[in-house]
PDB file of C-alpha atoms and ligand atoms in Angstrom:
ATOM      1  CA  MET K  69      27.949 232.668  91.739  1.00 84.00           C
ATOM      2  CA  TYR K  70      24.450 233.715  91.859  1.00 88.00           C
ATOM      3  CA  GLN K  71      24.363 236.443  88.853  1.00 93.00           C
ATOM      4  CA  ASP K  72      24.010 232.906  86.878  1.00 94.00           C
ATOM      5  CA  ILE K  73      20.943 231.901  88.287  1.00 96.00           C
ATOM      6  CA  GLN K  74      17.516 232.517  87.029  1.00 96.00           C
ATOM      7  CA  GLU K  75      15.725 231.361  89.959  1.00 96.00           C
ATOM      8  CA  VAL K  76      16.384 229.297  93.107  1.00 97.00           C
ATOM      9  CA  LEU K  77      13.581 226.263  93.082  1.00 98.00           C
ATOM     10  CA  ILE K  78      14.032 224.751  96.043  1.00 98.00           C
ATOM     11  CA  ARG K  79      15.794 226.679  99.246  1.00 98.00           C
ATOM     12  CA  ARG K  80      18.420 224.296 101.539  1.00 98.00           C
ATOM     13  CA  GLU K  81      16.015 224.898 104.708  1.00 98.00           C
ATOM     14  CA  GLU K  82      13.170 222.568 102.052  1.00 98.00           C
ATOM     15  CA  ILE K  83      15.794 220.154 101.003  1.00 98.00           C
ATOM     16  CA  SER K  84      17.105 219.680 104.602  1.00 98.00           C
ATOM     17  CA  ASN K  85      13.732 218.940 106.233  1.00 98.00           C
ATOM     18  CA  ALA K  86      13.232 216.060 103.045  1.00 98.00           C
ATOM     19  CA  VAL K  87      16.415 214.534 103.360  1.00 98.00           C
ATOM     20  CA  LYS K  88      15.683 213.824 107.272  1.00 98.00           C
ATOM     21  CA  MET K  89      12.422 212.455 106.202  1.00 98.00           C
ATOM     22  CA  LEU K  90      13.476 210.275 103.369  1.00 98.00           C
ATOM     23  CA  GLY K  91      16.688 209.094 105.677  1.00 98.00           C
ATOM     24  CA  ASP K  92      13.562 208.677 108.474  1.00 98.00           C
ATOM     25  CA  MET K  93      11.851 206.404 106.390  1.00 98.00           C
ATOM     26  CA  ILE K  94      15.010 204.670 105.131  1.00 98.00           C
ATOM     27  CA  THR K  95      15.209 203.597 108.786  1.00 98.00           C
ATOM     28  CA  HIS K  96      12.272 202.504 109.252  1.00 98.00           C
ATOM     29  CA  ASP K  97      11.708 200.108 106.292  1.00 98.00           C
ATOM     30  CA  TYR K  98      15.039 198.541 106.880  1.00 98.00           C
ATOM     31  CA  LYS K  99      15.260 197.910 110.299  1.00 98.00           C
ATOM     32  CA  GLY K 100      17.862 195.293 110.769  1.00 98.00           C
ATOM     33  CA  LYS K 101      19.430 195.197 107.605  1.00 98.00           C
ATOM     34  CA  GLU K 102      22.517 196.453 106.984  1.00 98.00           C
ATOM     35  CA  PRO K 103      22.030 197.759 103.670  1.00 98.00           C
ATOM     36  CA  ILE K 104      24.960 198.868 100.940  1.00 98.00           C
ATOM     37  CA  MET K 105      24.326 202.650 100.498  1.00 98.00           C
ATOM     38  CA  VAL K 106      25.860 203.424  96.680  1.00 98.00           C
ATOM     39  CA  CYS K 107      26.400 206.986  96.376  1.00 98.00           C
ATOM     40  CA  ILE K 108      26.564 207.905  92.312  1.00 98.00           C
ATOM     41  CA  LEU K 109      29.274 210.392  91.890  1.00 97.00           C
ATOM     42  CA  LYS K 110      29.805 213.047  91.645  1.00 96.00           C
ATOM     43  CA  GLY K 111      26.329 214.493  91.664  1.00 97.00           C
ATOM     44  CA  ALA K 112      24.793 212.964  94.697  1.00 98.00           C
ATOM     45  CA  SER K 113      27.908 213.325  96.684  1.00 98.00           C
ATOM     46  CA  ILE K 114      26.306 216.266  98.875  1.00 98.00           C
ATOM     47  CA  PHE K 115      22.870 214.662  99.580  1.00 98.00           C
ATOM     48  CA  TYR K 116      24.650 210.837  99.796  1.00 98.00           C
ATOM     49  CA  ALA K 117      26.711 213.040 103.373  1.00 98.00           C
ATOM     50  CA  ASP K 118      23.518 214.758 104.361  1.00 98.00           C
ATOM     51  CA  LEU K 119      20.865 211.649 103.405  1.00 98.00           C
ATOM     52  CA  LEU K 120      23.208 208.562 105.356  1.00 98.00           C
ATOM     53  CA  ARG K 121      23.786 211.427 108.655  1.00 98.00           C
ATOM     54  CA  SER K 122      20.186 210.933 109.000  1.00 98.00           C
ATOM     55  CA  VAL K 123      19.763 206.896 108.398  1.00 98.00           C
ATOM     56  CA  ASP K 124      19.813 204.856 111.389  1.00 98.00           C
ATOM     57  CA  LEU K 125      21.473 201.950 110.725  1.00 98.00           C
ATOM     58  CA  PRO K 126      24.584 200.032 110.289  1.00 98.00           C
ATOM     59  CA  VAL K 127      25.165 201.510 106.692  1.00 98.00           C
ATOM     60  CA  HIS K 128      27.729 200.400 104.456  1.00 98.00           C
ATOM     61  CA  MET K 129      29.209 203.341 101.868  1.00 98.00           C
ATOM     62  CA  ASP K 130      30.570 202.698  98.812  1.00 98.00           C
ATOM     63  CA  PHE K 131      30.886 204.720  95.641  1.00 98.00           C
ATOM     64  CA  MET K 132      30.676 204.701  91.772  1.00 98.00           C
ATOM     65  CA  ILE K 133      31.488 206.826  88.819  1.00 96.00           C
ATOM     66  CA  VAL K 134      29.123 206.796  85.884  1.00 93.00           C
ATOM     67  CA  SER K 135      29.290 208.624  82.922  1.00 85.00           C
ATOM     68  CA  SER K 136      26.128 208.881  80.340  1.00 75.00           C
ATOM     69  CA  TYR K 137      26.220 213.344  80.209  1.00 57.00           C
ATOM     70  CA  GLY K 138      29.522 214.797  79.077  1.00 52.00           C
ATOM     71  CA  ASN K 139      29.346 218.477  79.743  1.00 53.00           C
ATOM     72  CA  GLY K 140      25.590 219.080  77.800  1.00 60.00           C
ATOM     73  CA  THR K 141      22.270 219.334  79.161  1.00 62.00           C
ATOM     74  CA  THR K 142      20.915 215.887  77.505  1.00 61.00           C
ATOM     75  CA  SER K 143      21.710 212.743  78.429  1.00 60.00           C
ATOM     76  CA  SER K 144      23.988 211.202  75.306  1.00 59.00           C
ATOM     77  CA  GLY K 145      21.922 207.152  76.201  1.00 64.00           C
ATOM     78  CA  ASN K 146      25.437 205.284  76.837  1.00 74.00           C
ATOM     79  CA  VAL K 147      26.130 204.497  80.276  1.00 86.00           C
ATOM     80  CA  ARG K 148      29.833 203.523  81.019  1.00 89.00           C
ATOM     81  CA  ILE K 149      31.088 202.789  84.938  1.00 94.00           C
ATOM     82  CA  ARG K 150      34.698 204.539  85.558  1.00 95.00           C
ATOM     83  CA  ARG K 151      34.895 203.380  88.615  1.00 97.00           C
ATOM     84  CA  ASP K 152      33.567 200.250  90.367  1.00 97.00           C
ATOM     85  CA  LEU K 153      31.842 199.341  93.820  1.00 98.00           C
ATOM     86  CA  ASP K 154      34.613 197.854  96.379  1.00 97.00           C
ATOM     87  CA  GLU K 155      31.871 195.546  98.451  1.00 95.00           C
ATOM     88  CA  ASP K 156      30.633 192.640  96.790  1.00 97.00           C
ATOM     89  CA  VAL K 157      27.072 192.878  96.544  1.00 98.00           C
ATOM     90  CA  ALA K 158      25.704 189.484  96.238  1.00 98.00           C
ATOM     91  CA  GLY K 159      23.065 188.674  98.565  1.00 98.00           C
ATOM     92  CA  ARG K 160      23.114 192.124 100.007  1.00 98.00           C
ATOM     93  CA  ASP K 161      20.615 194.806 100.074  1.00 98.00           C
ATOM     94  CA  VAL K 162      21.762 197.757  97.597  1.00 98.00           C
ATOM     95  CA  ILE K 163      20.389 201.273  97.796  1.00 98.00           C
ATOM     96  CA  LEU K 164      21.487 202.927  94.569  1.00 98.00           C
ATOM     97  CA  VAL K 165      21.826 207.213  95.528  1.00 98.00           C
ATOM     98  CA  GLU K 166      21.323 209.636  93.316  1.00 98.00           C
ATOM     99  CA  ASP K 167      21.002 213.070  92.789  1.00 98.00           C
ATOM    100  CA  ILE K 168      18.469 213.396  89.544  1.00 97.00           C
ATOM    101  CA  VAL K 169      16.460 210.734  87.477  1.00 97.00           C
ATOM    102  CA  ASP K 170      16.119 212.401  84.206  1.00 95.00           C
ATOM    103  CA  SER K 171      16.059 210.321  81.458  1.00 93.00           C
ATOM    104  CA  GLY K 172      16.109 207.016  83.758  1.00 95.00           C
ATOM    105  CA  VAL K 173      19.068 205.099  81.514  1.00 93.00           C
ATOM    106  CA  THR K 174      21.510 205.327  84.447  1.00 93.00           C
ATOM    107  CA  LEU K 175      19.660 203.631  87.267  1.00 95.00           C
ATOM    108  CA  PHE K 176      17.899 201.359  84.725  1.00 95.00           C
ATOM    109  CA  PHE K 177      21.685 200.075  83.864  1.00 94.00           C
ATOM    110  CA  LEU K 178      23.167 199.995  86.945  1.00 96.00           C
ATOM    111  CA  SER K 179      19.392 198.212  88.877  1.00 97.00           C
ATOM    112  CA  ARG K 180      20.716 195.764  85.905  1.00 95.00           C
ATOM    113  CA  ILE K 181      23.814 195.522  87.330  1.00 96.00           C
ATOM    114  CA  MET K 182      22.997 195.486  90.672  1.00 97.00           C
ATOM    115  CA  LYS K 183      20.808 192.019  90.179  1.00 97.00           C
ATOM    116  CA  GLU K 184      23.091 190.476  87.508  1.00 97.00           C
ATOM    117  CA  ARG K 185      25.698 190.503  90.659  1.00 98.00           C
ATOM    118  CA  GLY K 186      23.496 189.058  92.680  1.00 98.00           C
ATOM    119  CA  ALA K 187      21.644 191.495  95.114  1.00 98.00           C
ATOM    120  CA  SER K 188      19.123 190.414  97.095  1.00 98.00           C
ATOM    121  CA  THR K 189      17.413 193.934  96.760  1.00 98.00           C
ATOM    122  CA  VAL K 190      17.929 196.755  95.055  1.00 98.00           C
ATOM    123  CA  LYS K 191      16.423 200.117  95.511  1.00 98.00           C
ATOM    124  CA  ILE K 192      17.274 203.616  94.230  1.00 98.00           C
ATOM    125  CA  ALA K 193      16.862 207.056  96.245  1.00 98.00           C
ATOM    126  CA  THR K 194      17.228 210.114  94.633  1.00 98.00           C
ATOM    127  CA  LEU K 195      16.912 213.617  95.468  1.00 98.00           C
ATOM    128  CA  LEU K 196      15.153 214.586  92.272  1.00 98.00           C
ATOM    129  CA  ASP K 197      12.824 213.263  90.295  1.00 98.00           C
ATOM    130  CA  LYS K 198      12.461 214.807  86.312  1.00 96.00           C
ATOM    131  CA  PRO K 199       9.671 212.638  85.178  1.00 96.00           C
ATOM    132  CA  ALA K 200       8.962 214.278  82.101  1.00 95.00           C
ATOM    133  CA  GLY K 201      12.733 213.797  81.026  1.00 93.00           C
ATOM    134  CA  ARG K 202      11.653 209.524  81.108  1.00 95.00           C
ATOM    135  CA  LYS K 203      13.193 207.767  78.294  1.00 94.00           C
ATOM    136  CA  VAL K 204      13.035 204.007  79.664  1.00 94.00           C
ATOM    137  CA  ASP K 205      10.545 202.560  82.409  1.00 94.00           C
ATOM    138  CA  ILE K 206      12.073 202.790  85.732  1.00 94.00           C
ATOM    139  CA  LYS K 207      10.583 204.412  89.118  1.00 92.00           C
ATOM    140  CA  ALA K 208      12.464 205.916  92.001  1.00 96.00           C
ATOM    141  CA  ASP K 209      11.508 204.223  95.277  1.00 98.00           C
ATOM    142  CA  TYR K 210      12.338 207.199  97.602  1.00 98.00           C
ATOM    143  CA  PHE K 211      12.592 210.910  95.969  1.00 98.00           C
ATOM    144  CA  CYS K 212      12.518 214.104  97.822  1.00 98.00           C
ATOM    145  CA  PHE K 213      11.243 216.633  95.574  1.00 98.00           C
ATOM    146  CA  THR K 214       9.948 216.360  91.539  1.00 98.00           C
ATOM    147  CA  VAL K 215      11.165 219.345  89.592  1.00 97.00           C
ATOM    148  CA  PRO K 216       9.660 220.255  85.989  1.00 94.00           C
ATOM    149  CA  GLU K 217      12.243 219.609  82.603  1.00 92.00           C
ATOM    150  CA  GLU K 218      14.632 222.585  82.924  1.00 91.00           C
ATOM    151  CA  PHE K 219      18.144 221.831  83.829  1.00 93.00           C
ATOM    152  CA  VAL K 220      19.078 222.366  87.653  1.00 96.00           C
ATOM    153  CA  VAL K 221      21.680 223.259  89.484  1.00 97.00           C
ATOM    154  CA  GLY K 222      23.125 223.024  92.943  1.00 98.00           C
ATOM    155  CA  TYR K 223      23.727 221.043  95.932  1.00 98.00           C
ATOM    156  CA  GLY K 224      25.600 218.400  94.438  1.00 98.00           C
ATOM    157  CA  LEU K 225      24.080 218.916  90.423  1.00 98.00           C
ATOM    158  CA  ASP K 226      26.598 220.951  87.852  1.00 96.00           C
ATOM    159  CA  TYR K 227      26.299 222.518  84.537  1.00 95.00           C
ATOM    160  CA  ALA K 228      29.763 221.400  83.386  1.00 93.00           C
ATOM    161  CA  GLU K 229      31.217 220.637  86.364  1.00 95.00           C
ATOM    162  CA  LYS K 230      30.224 223.800  87.680  1.00 96.00           C
ATOM    163  CA  TYR K 231      27.796 225.240  90.718  1.00 97.00           C
ATOM    164  CA  ARG K 232      27.986 221.607  92.518  1.00 98.00           C
ATOM    165  CA  ASN K 233      28.396 223.640  95.526  1.00 98.00           C
ATOM    166  CA  LEU K 234      26.001 226.135  95.636  1.00 98.00           C
ATOM    167  CA  PRO K 235      23.305 224.775  98.794  1.00 98.00           C
ATOM    168  CA  ASP K 236      20.039 225.668  97.234  1.00 98.00           C
ATOM    169  CA  ILE K 237      18.733 223.841  94.073  1.00 98.00           C
ATOM    170  CA  CYS K 238      18.742 226.016  91.316  1.00 97.00           C
ATOM    171  CA  VAL K 239      17.330 227.448  87.515  1.00 96.00           C
ATOM    172  CA  LEU K 240      20.542 228.889  85.288  1.00 94.00           C
ATOM    173  CA  LYS K 241      19.331 232.453  83.210  1.00 93.00           C
ATOM    174  CA  PRO K 242      19.292 230.357  79.775  1.00 88.00           C
ATOM    175  CA  GLU K 243      22.475 232.208  78.424  1.00 90.00           C
ATOM    176  CA  ILE K 244      24.652 230.724  80.411  1.00 89.00           C
ATOM    177  CA  TYR K 245      24.055 227.035  78.747  1.00 80.00           C
ATOM    178  CA  ALA K 246      22.133 228.749  75.095  1.00 78.00           C
ATOM    179  CA  SER K 247      26.596 230.031  74.061  1.00 67.00           C
ATOM    180  CA  LYS K 248      27.677 226.992  74.895  1.00 61.00           C
ATOM    181  CA  GLU K 249      24.984 224.103  72.951  1.00 58.00           C
ATOM    182  CA  SER K 250      23.264 224.751  69.729  1.00 48.00           C
TER     183      SER K 250
HETATM  184  P1  IMP J 850      19.473 210.049  83.176  1.00 81.34           P
HETATM  185  O1  IMP J 850      20.584 208.600  82.903  1.00 81.34           O
HETATM  186  O2  IMP J 850      19.192 210.732  81.923  1.00 81.34           O
HETATM  187  O3  IMP J 850      18.647 209.840  84.275  1.00 81.34           O
HETATM  188  O4  IMP J 850      20.137 211.587  83.707  1.00 81.34           O
HETATM  189  C1  IMP J 850      21.019 211.294  85.310  1.00 81.34           C
HETATM  190  C2  IMP J 850      21.871 211.804  85.321  1.00 81.34           C
HETATM  191  O5  IMP J 850      21.796 213.081  84.319  1.00 81.34           O
HETATM  192  C3  IMP J 850      22.112 212.730  86.437  1.00 81.34           C
HETATM  193  O6  IMP J 850      23.132 211.865  87.203  1.00 81.34           O
HETATM  194  C4  IMP J 850      22.899 214.025  86.454  1.00 81.34           C
HETATM  195  O7  IMP J 850      24.119 213.860  86.481  1.00 81.34           O
HETATM  196  C5  IMP J 850      22.517 214.348  85.109  1.00 81.34           C
HETATM  197  N1  IMP J 850      21.580 215.115  85.164  1.00 81.34           N
HETATM  198  C6  IMP J 850      19.830 214.919  84.275  1.00 81.34           C
HETATM  199  N2  IMP J 850      19.650 216.022  84.451  1.00 81.34           N
HETATM  200  C7  IMP J 850      20.017 217.505  85.263  1.00 81.34           C
HETATM  201  C8  IMP J 850      19.579 218.455  86.007  1.00 81.34           C
HETATM  202  O8  IMP J 850      18.530 219.058  85.114  1.00 81.34           O
HETATM  203  N3  IMP J 850      20.704 219.237  86.351  1.00 81.34           N
HETATM  204  C9  IMP J 850      22.303 218.714  86.157  1.00 81.34           C
HETATM  205  N4  IMP J 850      22.019 217.536  86.092  1.00 81.34           N
HETATM  206  C10 IMP J 850      21.199 216.234  85.183  1.00 81.34           C
HETATM  207 MG1   MG J 851      26.078 215.374  86.315  1.00 81.34          MG
END
């Protein structure tokens, strides 16, 4: 798959170290609590699996599928829940685990929903933060890396459902998506 890659932005060793540090921070901040850690599928799946094993707390796992993107590289601005939580979040500490905060629309929407459902606290843990893409006022409580305004793939992140299984975070060659978008 690396023939489609222009540049490796963040190597697997760096990712691993940053995810462990983030896990330690959550362990420290939520001492004595049992947070529900919500994986936003599919992009956060690999980050989630690594992060949870670095959190030394009795966390609950739950999963959501939301879509806002389609197959392109820019947000549609609409968020739809396609798979909802099993757990009731009322009175619970919720940590939304996401692959990347770009426009912020997805997490703005999900944070609001969790609060409406009565969660006592809602925090956001994201692997990547892309502040240049922001369209709504939201910030990640925990993040591993800030990335420039470029479309990235790997370690769970896709372009048209491909490249999620790349172990590093990479920038695609522009011609890979240039042919599909006008
Ligand atoms: P937001 O709602 O614009 O913040 O977008 C969040 C979602 O857009 C993420 O969960 C990703 O699935 C997708 N996304 C945003 N930027 C990228 C990127 O650079 N690569 C892959 N997916 C991205
Ligand atoms: Mg995606």
